[in-house]
Coordinates of N, CA and C in Angstrom, one line a residue:
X1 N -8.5 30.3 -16.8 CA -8.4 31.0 -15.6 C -8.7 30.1 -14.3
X2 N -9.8 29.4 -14.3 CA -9.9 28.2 -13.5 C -9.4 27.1 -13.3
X3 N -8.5 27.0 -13.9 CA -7.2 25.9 -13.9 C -6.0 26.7 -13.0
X4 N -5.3 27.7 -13.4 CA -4.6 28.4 -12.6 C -5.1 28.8 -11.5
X5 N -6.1 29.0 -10.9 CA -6.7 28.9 -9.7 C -6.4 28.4 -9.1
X6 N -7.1 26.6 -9.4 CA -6.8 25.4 -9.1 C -5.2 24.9 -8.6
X7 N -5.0 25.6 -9.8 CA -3.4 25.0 -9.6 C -2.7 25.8 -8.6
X8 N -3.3 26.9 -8.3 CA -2.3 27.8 -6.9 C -2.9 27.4 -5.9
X9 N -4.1 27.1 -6.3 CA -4.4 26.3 -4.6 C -3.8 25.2 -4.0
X10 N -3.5 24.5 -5.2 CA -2.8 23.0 -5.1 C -1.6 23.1 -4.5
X11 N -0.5 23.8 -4.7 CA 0.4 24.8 -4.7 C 0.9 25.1 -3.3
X12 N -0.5 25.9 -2.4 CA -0.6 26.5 -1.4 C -0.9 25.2 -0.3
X13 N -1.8 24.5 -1.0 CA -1.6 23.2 0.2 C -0.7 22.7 0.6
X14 N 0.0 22.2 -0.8 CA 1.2 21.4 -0.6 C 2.6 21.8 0.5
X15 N 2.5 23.3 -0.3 CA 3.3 23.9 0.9 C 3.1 24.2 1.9
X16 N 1.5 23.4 2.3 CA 1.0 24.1 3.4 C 1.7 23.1 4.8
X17 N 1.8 22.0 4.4 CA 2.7 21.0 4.8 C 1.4 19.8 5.5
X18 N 0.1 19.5 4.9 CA -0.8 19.3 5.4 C -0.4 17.5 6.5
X19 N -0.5 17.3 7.9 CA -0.3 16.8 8.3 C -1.8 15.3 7.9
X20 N -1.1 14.1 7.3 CA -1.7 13.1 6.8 C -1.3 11.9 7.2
X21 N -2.3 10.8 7.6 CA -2.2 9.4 7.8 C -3.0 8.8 6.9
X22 N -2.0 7.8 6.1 CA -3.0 6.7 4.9 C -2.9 5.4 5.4
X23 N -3.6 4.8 5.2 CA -3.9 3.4 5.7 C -4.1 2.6 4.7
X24 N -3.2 1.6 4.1 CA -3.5 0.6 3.0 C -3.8 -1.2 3.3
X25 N -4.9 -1.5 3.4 CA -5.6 -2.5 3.5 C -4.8 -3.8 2.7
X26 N -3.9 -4.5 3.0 CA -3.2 -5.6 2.8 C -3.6 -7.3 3.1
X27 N -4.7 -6.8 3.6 CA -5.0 -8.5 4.4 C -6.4 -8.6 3.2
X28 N -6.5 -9.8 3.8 CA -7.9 -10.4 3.2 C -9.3 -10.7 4.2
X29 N -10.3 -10.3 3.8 CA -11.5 -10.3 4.8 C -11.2 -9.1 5.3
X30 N -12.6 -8.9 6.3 CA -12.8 -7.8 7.1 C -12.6 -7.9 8.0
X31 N -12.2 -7.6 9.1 CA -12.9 -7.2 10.5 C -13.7 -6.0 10.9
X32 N -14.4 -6.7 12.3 CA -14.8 -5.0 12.7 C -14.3 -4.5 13.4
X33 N -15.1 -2.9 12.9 CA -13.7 -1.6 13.4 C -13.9 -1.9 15.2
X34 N -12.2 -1.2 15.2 CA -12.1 -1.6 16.8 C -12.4 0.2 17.5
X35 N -12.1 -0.1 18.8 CA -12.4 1.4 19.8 C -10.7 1.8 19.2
X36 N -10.4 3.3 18.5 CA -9.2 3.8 18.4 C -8.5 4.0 20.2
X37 N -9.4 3.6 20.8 CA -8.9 4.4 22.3 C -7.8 3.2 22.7
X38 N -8.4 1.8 22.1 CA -7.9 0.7 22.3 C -6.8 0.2 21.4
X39 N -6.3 0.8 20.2 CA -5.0 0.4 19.8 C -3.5 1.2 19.9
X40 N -2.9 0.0 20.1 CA -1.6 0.3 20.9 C -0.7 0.3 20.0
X41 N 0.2 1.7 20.2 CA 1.3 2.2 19.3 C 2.8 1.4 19.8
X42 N 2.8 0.6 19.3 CA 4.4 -0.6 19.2 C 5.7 0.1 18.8
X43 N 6.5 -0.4 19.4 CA 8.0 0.1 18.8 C 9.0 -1.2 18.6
X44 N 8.0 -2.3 19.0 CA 8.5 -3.6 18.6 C 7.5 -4.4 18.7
X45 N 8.2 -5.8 17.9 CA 7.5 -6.8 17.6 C 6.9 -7.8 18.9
X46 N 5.2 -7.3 18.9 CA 4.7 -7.9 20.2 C 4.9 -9.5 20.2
X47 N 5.0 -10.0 21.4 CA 5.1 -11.6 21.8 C 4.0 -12.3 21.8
X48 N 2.5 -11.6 21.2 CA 1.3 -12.4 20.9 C 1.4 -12.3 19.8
X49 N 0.8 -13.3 19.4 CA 0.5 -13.8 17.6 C -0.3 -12.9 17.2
X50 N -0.3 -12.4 15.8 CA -1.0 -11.5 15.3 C -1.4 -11.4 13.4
X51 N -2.4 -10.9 13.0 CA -2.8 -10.6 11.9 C -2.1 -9.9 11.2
X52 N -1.6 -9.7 10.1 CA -0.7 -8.2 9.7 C -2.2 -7.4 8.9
X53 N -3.1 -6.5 9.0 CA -3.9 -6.0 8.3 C -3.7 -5.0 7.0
X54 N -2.2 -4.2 7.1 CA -2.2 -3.0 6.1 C -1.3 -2.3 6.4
X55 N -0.5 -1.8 5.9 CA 0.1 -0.6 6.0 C 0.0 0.8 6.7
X56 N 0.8 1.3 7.1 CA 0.6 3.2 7.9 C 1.6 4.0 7.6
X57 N 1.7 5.2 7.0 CA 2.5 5.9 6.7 C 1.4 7.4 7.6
X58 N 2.2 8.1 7.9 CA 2.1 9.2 9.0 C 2.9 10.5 8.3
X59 N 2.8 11.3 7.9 CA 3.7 12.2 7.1 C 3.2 14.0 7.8
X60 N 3.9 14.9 8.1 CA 3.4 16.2 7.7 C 3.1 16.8 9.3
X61 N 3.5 15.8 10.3 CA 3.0 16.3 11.8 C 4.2 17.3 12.3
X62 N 4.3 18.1 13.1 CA 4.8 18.9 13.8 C 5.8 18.0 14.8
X63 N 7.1 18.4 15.0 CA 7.6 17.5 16.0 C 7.4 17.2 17.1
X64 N 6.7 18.5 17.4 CA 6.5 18.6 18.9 C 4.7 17.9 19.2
X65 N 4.1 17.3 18.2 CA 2.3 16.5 18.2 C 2.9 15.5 17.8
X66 N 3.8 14.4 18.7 CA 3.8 12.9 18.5 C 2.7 12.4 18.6
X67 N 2.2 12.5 20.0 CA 0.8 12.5 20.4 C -0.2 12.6 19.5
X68 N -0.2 13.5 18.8 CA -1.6 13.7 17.8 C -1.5 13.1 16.8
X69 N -0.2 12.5 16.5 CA 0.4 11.6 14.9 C -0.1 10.1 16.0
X70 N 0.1 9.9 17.1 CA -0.3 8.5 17.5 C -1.7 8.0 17.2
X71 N -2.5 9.2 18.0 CA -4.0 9.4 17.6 C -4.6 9.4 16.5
X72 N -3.9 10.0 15.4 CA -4.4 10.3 14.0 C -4.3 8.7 13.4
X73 N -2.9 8.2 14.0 CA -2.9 6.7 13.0 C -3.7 5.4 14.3
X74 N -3.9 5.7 15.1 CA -4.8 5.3 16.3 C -6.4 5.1 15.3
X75 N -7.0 6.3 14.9 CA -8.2 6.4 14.6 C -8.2 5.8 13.3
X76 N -7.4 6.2 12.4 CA -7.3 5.3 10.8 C -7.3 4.0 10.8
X77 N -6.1 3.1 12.1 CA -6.0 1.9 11.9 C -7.2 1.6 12.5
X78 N -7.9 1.8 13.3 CA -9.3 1.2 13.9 C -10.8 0.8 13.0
X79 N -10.3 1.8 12.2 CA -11.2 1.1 11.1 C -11.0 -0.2 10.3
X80 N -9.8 -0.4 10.0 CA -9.7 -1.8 9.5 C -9.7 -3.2 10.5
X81 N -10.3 -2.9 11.8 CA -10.2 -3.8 13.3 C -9.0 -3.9 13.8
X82 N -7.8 -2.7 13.5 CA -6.5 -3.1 14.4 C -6.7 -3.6 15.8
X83 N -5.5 -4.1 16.3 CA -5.3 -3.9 17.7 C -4.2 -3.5 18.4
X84 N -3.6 -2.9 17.3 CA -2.0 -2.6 17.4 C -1.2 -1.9 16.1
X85 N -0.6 -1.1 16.4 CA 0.0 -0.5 14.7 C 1.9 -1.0 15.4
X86 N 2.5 -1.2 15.1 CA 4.0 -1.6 15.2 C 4.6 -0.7 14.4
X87 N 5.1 0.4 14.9 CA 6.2 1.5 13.8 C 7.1 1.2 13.9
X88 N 7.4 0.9 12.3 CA 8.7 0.3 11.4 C 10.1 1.4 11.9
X89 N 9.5 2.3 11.3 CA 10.3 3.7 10.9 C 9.7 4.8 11.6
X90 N 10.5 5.8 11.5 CA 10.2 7.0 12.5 C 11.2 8.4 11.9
X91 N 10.6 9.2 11.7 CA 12.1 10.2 11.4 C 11.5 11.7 11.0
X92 N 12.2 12.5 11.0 CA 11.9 14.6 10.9 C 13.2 14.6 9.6
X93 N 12.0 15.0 9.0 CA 12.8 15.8 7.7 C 12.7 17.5 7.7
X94 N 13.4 18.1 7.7 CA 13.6 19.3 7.8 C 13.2 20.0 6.0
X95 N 12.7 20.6 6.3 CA 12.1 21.3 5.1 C 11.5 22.5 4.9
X96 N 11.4 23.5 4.2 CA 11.1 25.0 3.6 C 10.3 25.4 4.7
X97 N 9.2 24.6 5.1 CA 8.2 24.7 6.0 C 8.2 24.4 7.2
X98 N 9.5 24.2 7.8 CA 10.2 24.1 8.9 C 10.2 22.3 8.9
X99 N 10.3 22.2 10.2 CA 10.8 20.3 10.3 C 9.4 19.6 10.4
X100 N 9.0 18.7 10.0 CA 7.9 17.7 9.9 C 8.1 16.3 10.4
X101 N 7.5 15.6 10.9 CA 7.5 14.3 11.2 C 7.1 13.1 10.3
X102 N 7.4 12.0 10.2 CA 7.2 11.0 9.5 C 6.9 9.8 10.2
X103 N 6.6 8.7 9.8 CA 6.4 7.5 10.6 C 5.5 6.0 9.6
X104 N 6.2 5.1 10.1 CA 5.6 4.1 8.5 C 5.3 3.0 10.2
X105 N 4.4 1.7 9.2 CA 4.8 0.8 10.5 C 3.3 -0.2 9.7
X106 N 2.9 -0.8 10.2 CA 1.9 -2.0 10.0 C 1.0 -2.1 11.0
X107 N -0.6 -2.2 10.5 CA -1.7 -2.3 11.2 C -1.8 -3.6 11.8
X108 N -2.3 -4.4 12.9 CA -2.4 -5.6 12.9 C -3.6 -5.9 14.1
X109 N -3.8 -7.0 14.1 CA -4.8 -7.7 14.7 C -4.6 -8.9 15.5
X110 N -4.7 -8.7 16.4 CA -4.4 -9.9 17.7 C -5.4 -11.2 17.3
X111 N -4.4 -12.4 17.6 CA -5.1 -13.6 17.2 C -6.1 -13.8 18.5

């Protein structure tokens, strides 16, 4: 009975369309975390030299909270000492749960 529980909860989230940013740590060494107030959302490749730190994938935002998908991957990449996230990719998938936002791109670090 506690397994089917589980499992309609699982179920209920999924379609809940829960809006997520993951952050995958690609570099070597640490830095420290930076101010999120201070990293800048790119749409191209900056003309300072830079660190590449990790990965960012953004999935499950509303179309209309770019702004809050900026912030959300703002505060994730700051922990790994970004100074900058560069989005690769960008795009709205339409789906059961109405249209959702996406967004991929790379954390980095100013030399």
């Amino acid at each position: 009975m506690k397994l089917r529980y589980l499992a309609a909860l699982l179920v209920i989230a999924l379609l809940a369309g829960c809006a997520v940013v993951d952050v995958t740590k690609t570099a070597k060494g640490f830095y420290d975390k930076t101010n999120p107030n201070d990293v800048e959302i790119l749409k191209t490749i900056p003309n300072r030299s830079y660190d590449e730190l990790g990965t960012v994938t953004a999935t499950g935002f509303p179309p209309d909270q770019t702004a809050k998908m900026h912030n959300a991957i703002r505060s994730k990449s700051a922990a790994l000492g970004a100074s900058a996230v560069i989005l690769t990719e960008e795009g709205i998938i339409n789906g059961w749960g109405g249209d959702r936002k996406w967004a991929t791109g790379v954390a980095v670090r100013y030399k």
